[in-house]
Short mmCIF file of C-alpha atoms in Angstrom, two decimals:
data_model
loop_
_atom_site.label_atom_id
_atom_site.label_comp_id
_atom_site.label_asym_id
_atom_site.label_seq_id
_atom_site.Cartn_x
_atom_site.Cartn_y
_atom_site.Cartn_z
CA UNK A 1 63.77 35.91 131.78
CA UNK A 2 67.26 34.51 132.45
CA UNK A 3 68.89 37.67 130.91
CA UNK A 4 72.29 37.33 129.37
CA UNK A 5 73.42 40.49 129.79
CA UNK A 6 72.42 42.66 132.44
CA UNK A 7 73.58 45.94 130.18
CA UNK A 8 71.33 44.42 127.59
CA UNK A 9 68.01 46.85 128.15
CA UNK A 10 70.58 49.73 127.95
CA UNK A 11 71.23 48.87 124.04
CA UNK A 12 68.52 50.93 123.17
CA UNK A 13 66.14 53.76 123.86
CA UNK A 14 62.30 52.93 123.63
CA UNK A 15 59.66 55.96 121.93
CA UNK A 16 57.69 57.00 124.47
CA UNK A 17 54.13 56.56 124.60
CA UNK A 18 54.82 53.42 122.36
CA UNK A 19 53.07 52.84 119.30
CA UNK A 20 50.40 49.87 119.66
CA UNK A 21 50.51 46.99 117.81
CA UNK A 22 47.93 44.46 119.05
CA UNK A 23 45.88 43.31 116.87
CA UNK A 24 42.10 43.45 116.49
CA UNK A 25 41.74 40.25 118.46
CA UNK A 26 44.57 41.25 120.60
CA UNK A 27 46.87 39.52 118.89
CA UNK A 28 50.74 40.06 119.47
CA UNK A 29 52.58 40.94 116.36
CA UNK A 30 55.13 39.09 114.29
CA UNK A 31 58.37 40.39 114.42
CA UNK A 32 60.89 40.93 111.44
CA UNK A 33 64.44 40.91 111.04
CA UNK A 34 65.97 42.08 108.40
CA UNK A 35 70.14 42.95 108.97
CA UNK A 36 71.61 43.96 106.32
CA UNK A 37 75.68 42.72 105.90
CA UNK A 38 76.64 39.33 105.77
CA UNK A 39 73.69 38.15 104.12
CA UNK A 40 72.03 40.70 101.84
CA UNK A 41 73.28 39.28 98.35
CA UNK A 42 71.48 41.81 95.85
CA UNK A 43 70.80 44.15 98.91
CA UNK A 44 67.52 42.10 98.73
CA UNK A 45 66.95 42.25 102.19
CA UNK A 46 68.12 46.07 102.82
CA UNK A 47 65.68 46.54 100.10
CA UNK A 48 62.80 44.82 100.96
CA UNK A 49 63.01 46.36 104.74
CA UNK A 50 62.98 50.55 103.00
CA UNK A 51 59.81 49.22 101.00
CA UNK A 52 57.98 48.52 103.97
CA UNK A 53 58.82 51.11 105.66
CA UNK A 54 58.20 53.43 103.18
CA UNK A 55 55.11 52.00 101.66
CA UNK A 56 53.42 51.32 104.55
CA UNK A 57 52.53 53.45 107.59
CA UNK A 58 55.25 52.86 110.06
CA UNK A 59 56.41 53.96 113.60
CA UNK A 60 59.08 54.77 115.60
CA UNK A 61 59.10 52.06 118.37
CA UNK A 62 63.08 51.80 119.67
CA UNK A 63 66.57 52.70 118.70
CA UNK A 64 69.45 50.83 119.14
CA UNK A 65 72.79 52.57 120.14
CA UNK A 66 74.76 51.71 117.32
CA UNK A 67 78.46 52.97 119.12
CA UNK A 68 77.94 49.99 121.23
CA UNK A 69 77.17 48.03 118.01
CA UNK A 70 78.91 48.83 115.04
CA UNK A 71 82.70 48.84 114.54
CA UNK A 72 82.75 51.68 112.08
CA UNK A 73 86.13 50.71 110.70
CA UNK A 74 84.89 48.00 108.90
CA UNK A 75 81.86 50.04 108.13
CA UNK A 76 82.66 53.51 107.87
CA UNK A 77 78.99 56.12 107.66
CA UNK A 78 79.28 57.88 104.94
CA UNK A 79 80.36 61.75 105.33
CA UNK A 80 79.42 64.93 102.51
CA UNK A 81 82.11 67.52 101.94
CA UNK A 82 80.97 70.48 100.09
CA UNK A 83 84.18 71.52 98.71
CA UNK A 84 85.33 73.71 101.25
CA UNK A 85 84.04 71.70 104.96
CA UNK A 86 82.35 68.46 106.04
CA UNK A 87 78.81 69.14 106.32
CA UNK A 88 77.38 66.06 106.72
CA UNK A 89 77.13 62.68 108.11
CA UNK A 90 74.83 59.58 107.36
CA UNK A 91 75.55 57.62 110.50
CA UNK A 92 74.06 53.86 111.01
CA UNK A 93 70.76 52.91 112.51
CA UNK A 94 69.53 50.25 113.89
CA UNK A 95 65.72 50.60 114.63
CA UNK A 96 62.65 48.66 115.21
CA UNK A 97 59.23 50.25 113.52
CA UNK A 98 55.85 49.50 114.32
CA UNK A 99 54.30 48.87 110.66
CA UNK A 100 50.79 48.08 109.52
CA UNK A 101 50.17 45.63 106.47
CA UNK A 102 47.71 46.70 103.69
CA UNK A 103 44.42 45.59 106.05
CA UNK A 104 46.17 47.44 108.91
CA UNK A 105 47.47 44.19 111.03
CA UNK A 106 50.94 46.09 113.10
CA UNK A 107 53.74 44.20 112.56
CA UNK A 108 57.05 44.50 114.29
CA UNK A 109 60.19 45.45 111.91
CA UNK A 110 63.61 45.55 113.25
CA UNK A 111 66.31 46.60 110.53
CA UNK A 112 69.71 48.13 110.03
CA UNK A 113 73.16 47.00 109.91
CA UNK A 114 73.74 43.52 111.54
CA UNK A 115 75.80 44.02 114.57
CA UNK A 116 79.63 43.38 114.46
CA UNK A 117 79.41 43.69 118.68
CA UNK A 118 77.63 42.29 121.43
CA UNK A 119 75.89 40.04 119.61
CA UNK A 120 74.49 38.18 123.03
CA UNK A 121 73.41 41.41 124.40
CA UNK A 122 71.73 42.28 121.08
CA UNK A 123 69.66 39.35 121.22
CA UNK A 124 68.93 39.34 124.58
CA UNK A 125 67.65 42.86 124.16
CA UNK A 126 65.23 41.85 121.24
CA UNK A 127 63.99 38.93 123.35
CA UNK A 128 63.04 41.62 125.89
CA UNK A 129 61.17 43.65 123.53
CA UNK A 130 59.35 40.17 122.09
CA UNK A 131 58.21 40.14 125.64
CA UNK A 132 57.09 43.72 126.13
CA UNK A 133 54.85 43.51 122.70
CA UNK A 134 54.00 39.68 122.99
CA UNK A 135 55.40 39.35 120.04
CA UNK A 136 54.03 35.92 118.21
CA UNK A 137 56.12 34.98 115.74
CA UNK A 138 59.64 36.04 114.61
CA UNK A 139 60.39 36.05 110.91
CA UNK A 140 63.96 36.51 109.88
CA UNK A 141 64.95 37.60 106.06
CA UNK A 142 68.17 36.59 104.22
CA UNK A 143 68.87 37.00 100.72
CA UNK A 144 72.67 34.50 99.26
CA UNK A 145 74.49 34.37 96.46
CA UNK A 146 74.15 31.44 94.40
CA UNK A 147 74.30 29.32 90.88
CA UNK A 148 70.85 30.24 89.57
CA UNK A 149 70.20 32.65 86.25
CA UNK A 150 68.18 35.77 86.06
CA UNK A 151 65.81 34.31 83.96
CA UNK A 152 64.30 32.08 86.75
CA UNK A 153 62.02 33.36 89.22
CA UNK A 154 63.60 34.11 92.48
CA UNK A 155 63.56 31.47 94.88
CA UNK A 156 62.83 30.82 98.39
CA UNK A 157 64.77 28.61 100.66
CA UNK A 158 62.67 28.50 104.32
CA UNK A 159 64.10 27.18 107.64
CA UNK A 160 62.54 27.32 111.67
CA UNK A 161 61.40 25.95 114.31
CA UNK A 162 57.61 25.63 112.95
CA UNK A 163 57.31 23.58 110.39
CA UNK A 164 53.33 24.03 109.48
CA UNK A 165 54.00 27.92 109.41
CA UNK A 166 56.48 27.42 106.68
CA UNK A 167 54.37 24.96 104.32
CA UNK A 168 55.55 23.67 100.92
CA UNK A 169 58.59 25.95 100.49
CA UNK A 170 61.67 24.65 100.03
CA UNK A 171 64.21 23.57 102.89
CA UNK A 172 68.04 22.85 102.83
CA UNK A 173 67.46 19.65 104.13
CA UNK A 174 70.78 18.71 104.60
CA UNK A 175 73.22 19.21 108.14
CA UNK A 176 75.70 21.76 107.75
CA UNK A 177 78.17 23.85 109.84
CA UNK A 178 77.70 27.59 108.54
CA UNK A 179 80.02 30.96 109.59
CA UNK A 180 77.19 32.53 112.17
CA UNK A 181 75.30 35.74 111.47
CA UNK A 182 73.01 37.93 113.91
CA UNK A 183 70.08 36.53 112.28
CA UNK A 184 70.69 33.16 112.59
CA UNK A 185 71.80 33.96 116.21
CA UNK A 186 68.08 35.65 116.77
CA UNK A 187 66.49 32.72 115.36
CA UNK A 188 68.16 30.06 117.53
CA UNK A 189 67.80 32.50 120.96
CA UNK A 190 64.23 33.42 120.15
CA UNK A 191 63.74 29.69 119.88
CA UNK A 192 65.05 28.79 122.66
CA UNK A 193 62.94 31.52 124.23
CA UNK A 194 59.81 29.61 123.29
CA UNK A 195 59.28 31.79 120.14
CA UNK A 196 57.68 30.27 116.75
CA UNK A 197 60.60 31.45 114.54
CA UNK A 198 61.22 31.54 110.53
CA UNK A 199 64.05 31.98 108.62
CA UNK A 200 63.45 33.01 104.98
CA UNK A 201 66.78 33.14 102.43
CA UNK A 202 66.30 34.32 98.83
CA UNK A 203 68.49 32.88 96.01
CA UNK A 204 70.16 35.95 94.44
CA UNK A 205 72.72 35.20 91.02
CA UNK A 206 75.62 34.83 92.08
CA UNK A 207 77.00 37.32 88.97
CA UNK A 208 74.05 40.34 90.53
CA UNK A 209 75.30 39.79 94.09
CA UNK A 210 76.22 43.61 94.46
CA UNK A 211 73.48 44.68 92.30
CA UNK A 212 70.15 45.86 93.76
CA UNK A 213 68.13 42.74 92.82
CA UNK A 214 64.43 44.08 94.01
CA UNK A 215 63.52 40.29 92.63
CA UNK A 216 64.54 38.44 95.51
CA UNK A 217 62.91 41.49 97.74
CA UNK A 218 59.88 40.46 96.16
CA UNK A 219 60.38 36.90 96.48
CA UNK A 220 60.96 37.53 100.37
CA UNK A 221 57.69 39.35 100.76
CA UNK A 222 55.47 36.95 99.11
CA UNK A 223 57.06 34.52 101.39
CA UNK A 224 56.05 36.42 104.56
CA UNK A 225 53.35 36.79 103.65
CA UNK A 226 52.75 32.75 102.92
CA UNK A 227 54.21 32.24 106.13
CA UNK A 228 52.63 35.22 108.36
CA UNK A 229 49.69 35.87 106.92
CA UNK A 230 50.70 39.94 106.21
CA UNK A 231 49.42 41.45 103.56
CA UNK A 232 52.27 43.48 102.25
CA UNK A 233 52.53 45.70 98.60
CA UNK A 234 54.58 44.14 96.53
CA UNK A 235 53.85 45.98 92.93
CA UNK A 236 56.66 48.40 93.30
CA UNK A 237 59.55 45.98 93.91
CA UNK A 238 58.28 44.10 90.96
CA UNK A 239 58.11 46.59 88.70
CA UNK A 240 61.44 47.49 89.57
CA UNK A 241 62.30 43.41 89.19
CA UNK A 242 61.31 43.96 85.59
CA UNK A 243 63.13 47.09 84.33
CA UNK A 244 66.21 45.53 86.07
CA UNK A 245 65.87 42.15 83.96
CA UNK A 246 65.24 43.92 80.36
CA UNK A 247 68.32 45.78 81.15
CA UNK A 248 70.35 42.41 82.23
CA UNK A 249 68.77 41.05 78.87
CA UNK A 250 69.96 43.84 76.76
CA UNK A 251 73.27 43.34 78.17
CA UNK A 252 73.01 39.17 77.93
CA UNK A 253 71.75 39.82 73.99
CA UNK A 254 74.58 41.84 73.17
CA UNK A 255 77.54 39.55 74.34
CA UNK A 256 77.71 35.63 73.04
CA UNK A 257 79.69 34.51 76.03
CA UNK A 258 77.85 36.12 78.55
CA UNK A 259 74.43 34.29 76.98
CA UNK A 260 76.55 30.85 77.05
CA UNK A 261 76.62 31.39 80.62
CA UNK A 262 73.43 32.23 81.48
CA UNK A 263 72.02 29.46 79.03
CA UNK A 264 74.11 26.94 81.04
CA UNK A 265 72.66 28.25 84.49
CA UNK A 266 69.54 27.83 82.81
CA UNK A 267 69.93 24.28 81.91
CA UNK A 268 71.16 23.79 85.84
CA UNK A 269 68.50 25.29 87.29
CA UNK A 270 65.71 23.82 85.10
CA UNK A 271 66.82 20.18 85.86
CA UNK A 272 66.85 21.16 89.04
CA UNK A 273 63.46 21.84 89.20
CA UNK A 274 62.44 18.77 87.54
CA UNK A 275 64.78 17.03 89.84
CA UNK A 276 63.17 18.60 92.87
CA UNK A 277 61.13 15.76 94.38
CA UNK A 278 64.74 13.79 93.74
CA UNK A 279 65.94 16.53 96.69
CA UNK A 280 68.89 17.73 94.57
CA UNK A 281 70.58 20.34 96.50
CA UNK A 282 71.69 23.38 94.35
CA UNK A 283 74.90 23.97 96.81
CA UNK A 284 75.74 20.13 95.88
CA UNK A 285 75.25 20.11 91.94
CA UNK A 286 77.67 17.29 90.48
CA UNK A 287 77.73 18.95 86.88
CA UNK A 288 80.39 22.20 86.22
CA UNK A 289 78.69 25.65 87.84
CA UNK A 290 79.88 28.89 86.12
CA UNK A 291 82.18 30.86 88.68
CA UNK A 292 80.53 34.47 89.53
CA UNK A 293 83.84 35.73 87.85
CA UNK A 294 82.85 34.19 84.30
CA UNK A 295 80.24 36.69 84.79
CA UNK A 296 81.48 39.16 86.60
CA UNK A 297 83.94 41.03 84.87
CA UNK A 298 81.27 40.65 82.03
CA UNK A 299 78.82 42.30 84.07
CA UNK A 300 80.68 44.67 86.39
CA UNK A 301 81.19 47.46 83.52
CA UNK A 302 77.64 47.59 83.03
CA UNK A 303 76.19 47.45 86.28
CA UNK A 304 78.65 50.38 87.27
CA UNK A 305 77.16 52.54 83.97
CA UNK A 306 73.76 51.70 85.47
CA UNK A 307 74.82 52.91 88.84
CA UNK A 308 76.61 55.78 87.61
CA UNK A 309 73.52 56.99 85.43
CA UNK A 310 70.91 55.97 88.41
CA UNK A 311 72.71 58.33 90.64
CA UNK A 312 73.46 61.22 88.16
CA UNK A 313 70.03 61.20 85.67
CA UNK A 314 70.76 64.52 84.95
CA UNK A 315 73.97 64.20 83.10
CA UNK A 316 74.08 63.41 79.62
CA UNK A 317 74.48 60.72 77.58
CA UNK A 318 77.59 62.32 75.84
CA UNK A 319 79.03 63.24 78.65
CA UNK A 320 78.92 59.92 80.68
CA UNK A 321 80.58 58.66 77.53
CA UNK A 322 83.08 61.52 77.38
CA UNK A 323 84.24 60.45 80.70
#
């Protein structure tokens, strides 16, 4: 391989003995990315990476240094002080697992922040592990904010170099000149490297974009699986999908405007879909698209309760309101 970065193997530090992950028929495993940051809308892709993890049994296969990665100052761990002293840290990682799918088929799954440095090194150290598993496919996840309601199903918008792999889901379909992530940086260098590569990008609201939406998590693993083959467990995240929207519906029933808003992302989105074979783009509607801030400061008092309350169940009702 014509590395790019001769300090690129030094980026991480490999488990040793390695966990296999050939397949039955000796097939090399698909790989996964899923970097959380610039494109997690929902924390749909953060969340869809712990459910596999922790669902499924999973491995220890590298670890990326993340001081040669991660500019903490725009991303500062998160420290514990008791009171009197620090006494702990929670530090980024950026890992790959071995994972194997409900009929026990390993998989590859890289996660963790998405790298503010190095990003050339970074790839060209994932391109040498694709070569040390034979990796065959590389499958990168992406969840974005954008003008659809609740209500809907979460959608799927599918990109890569193999088209049969990625079937009848939908495509952008139109040229555009995009601010670059990591992932979209590991699909074009993986492709280049002669890799079959996917990129998957679920359609988050854009009024839930920093709420945990487990919908589009759910949406992304179906897709996988469509375009892999996996077979990953997706009950749990859609459970969780449907406490989330009776709450955003108790919230949407109580307020008029709020329920103006939604019904008009409603009417967008369902003449969308019948529009769909018409290749209407979503980004280019022509009608008037709600602003996340019509719904936002709406929203924003009510997703902080639910945050507050999800992180302190213990506490009372009358004290929460006491507050």
């Amino acid at each position: 391989m014509d590395e790019r970065s001769p300090d690129s193997r030094h980026l991480y530090d490999l488990e040793f003995p390695s966990p296999a992950v050939a397949g039955a028929d000796g097939d090399g495993p698909v790989l996964i990315h899923a970097l959380e940051g610039y494109a997690d809308a929902g924390h749909a892709v953060a969340l869809a990476a712990t459910h596999l993890r922790e669902a499924l049994d999973s491995e220890l296969v590298a670890t990326f240094d993340a001081d040669e990665l991660i500019d903490y100052r725009s991303r500062r761990p998160t420290i514990s002080f008791s009171g009197e002293e620090f006494d702990g840290i929670d530090m980024h990682k950026l890992t790959v697992h071995a994972v194997r799918d409900n009929a026990g088929v390993p998989f590859l799954l890289l996660d963790g922040p998405e790298p503010d440095l190095r990003w050339e090194q970074f790839t060209a150290a994932i391109i040498r592990l694709a070569e040390r598993f034979d990796v065959s496919q590389v499958v990168g996840l992406n969840s974005i904010p954008m003008a659809v309601p609740h209500t809907r199903p979460a959608s799927i918008t599918a990109h890569g170099n193999d088209a049969a792999a990625l079937g009848d889901l939908n495509r952008w379909g139109n040229p555009m000149k995009l601010p670059a992530s990591v992932s979209m940086l590991l699909e074009l260098r993986l492709g280049e490297a002669g890799y079959h590569t996917a990129g998957l990008s679920a359609h988050v609201p854009h009024y839930l974009a920093q709420a945990n939406y487990p919908s589009a998590s759910a949406a992304l693993l179906h897709a996988i699986s469509q375009v892999t083959g996996l077979d990953l467990p997706v009950a749990a995240l859609e459970n969780a999908a449907e406490q989330m929207r009776e709450q955003i519906d108790g919230e949407v029933a109580s307020n008029t405007e709020v329920a103006s808003v939604v019904a008009s992302l409603e009417n967008q989105y369902d003449a969308y879909m019948r529009a769909k074979d018409e290749q209407v783009s979503l980004l280019a509607a022509d009608q008037e698209v709600p602003s996340g801030e019509e719904l936002g400061a709406e929203f924003e008092k009510f997703l902080a309760e639910h945050a507050a309350q999800a992180d302190r169940p213990d506490q009372s009702d009358d004290d929460h309101h006491g507050e």
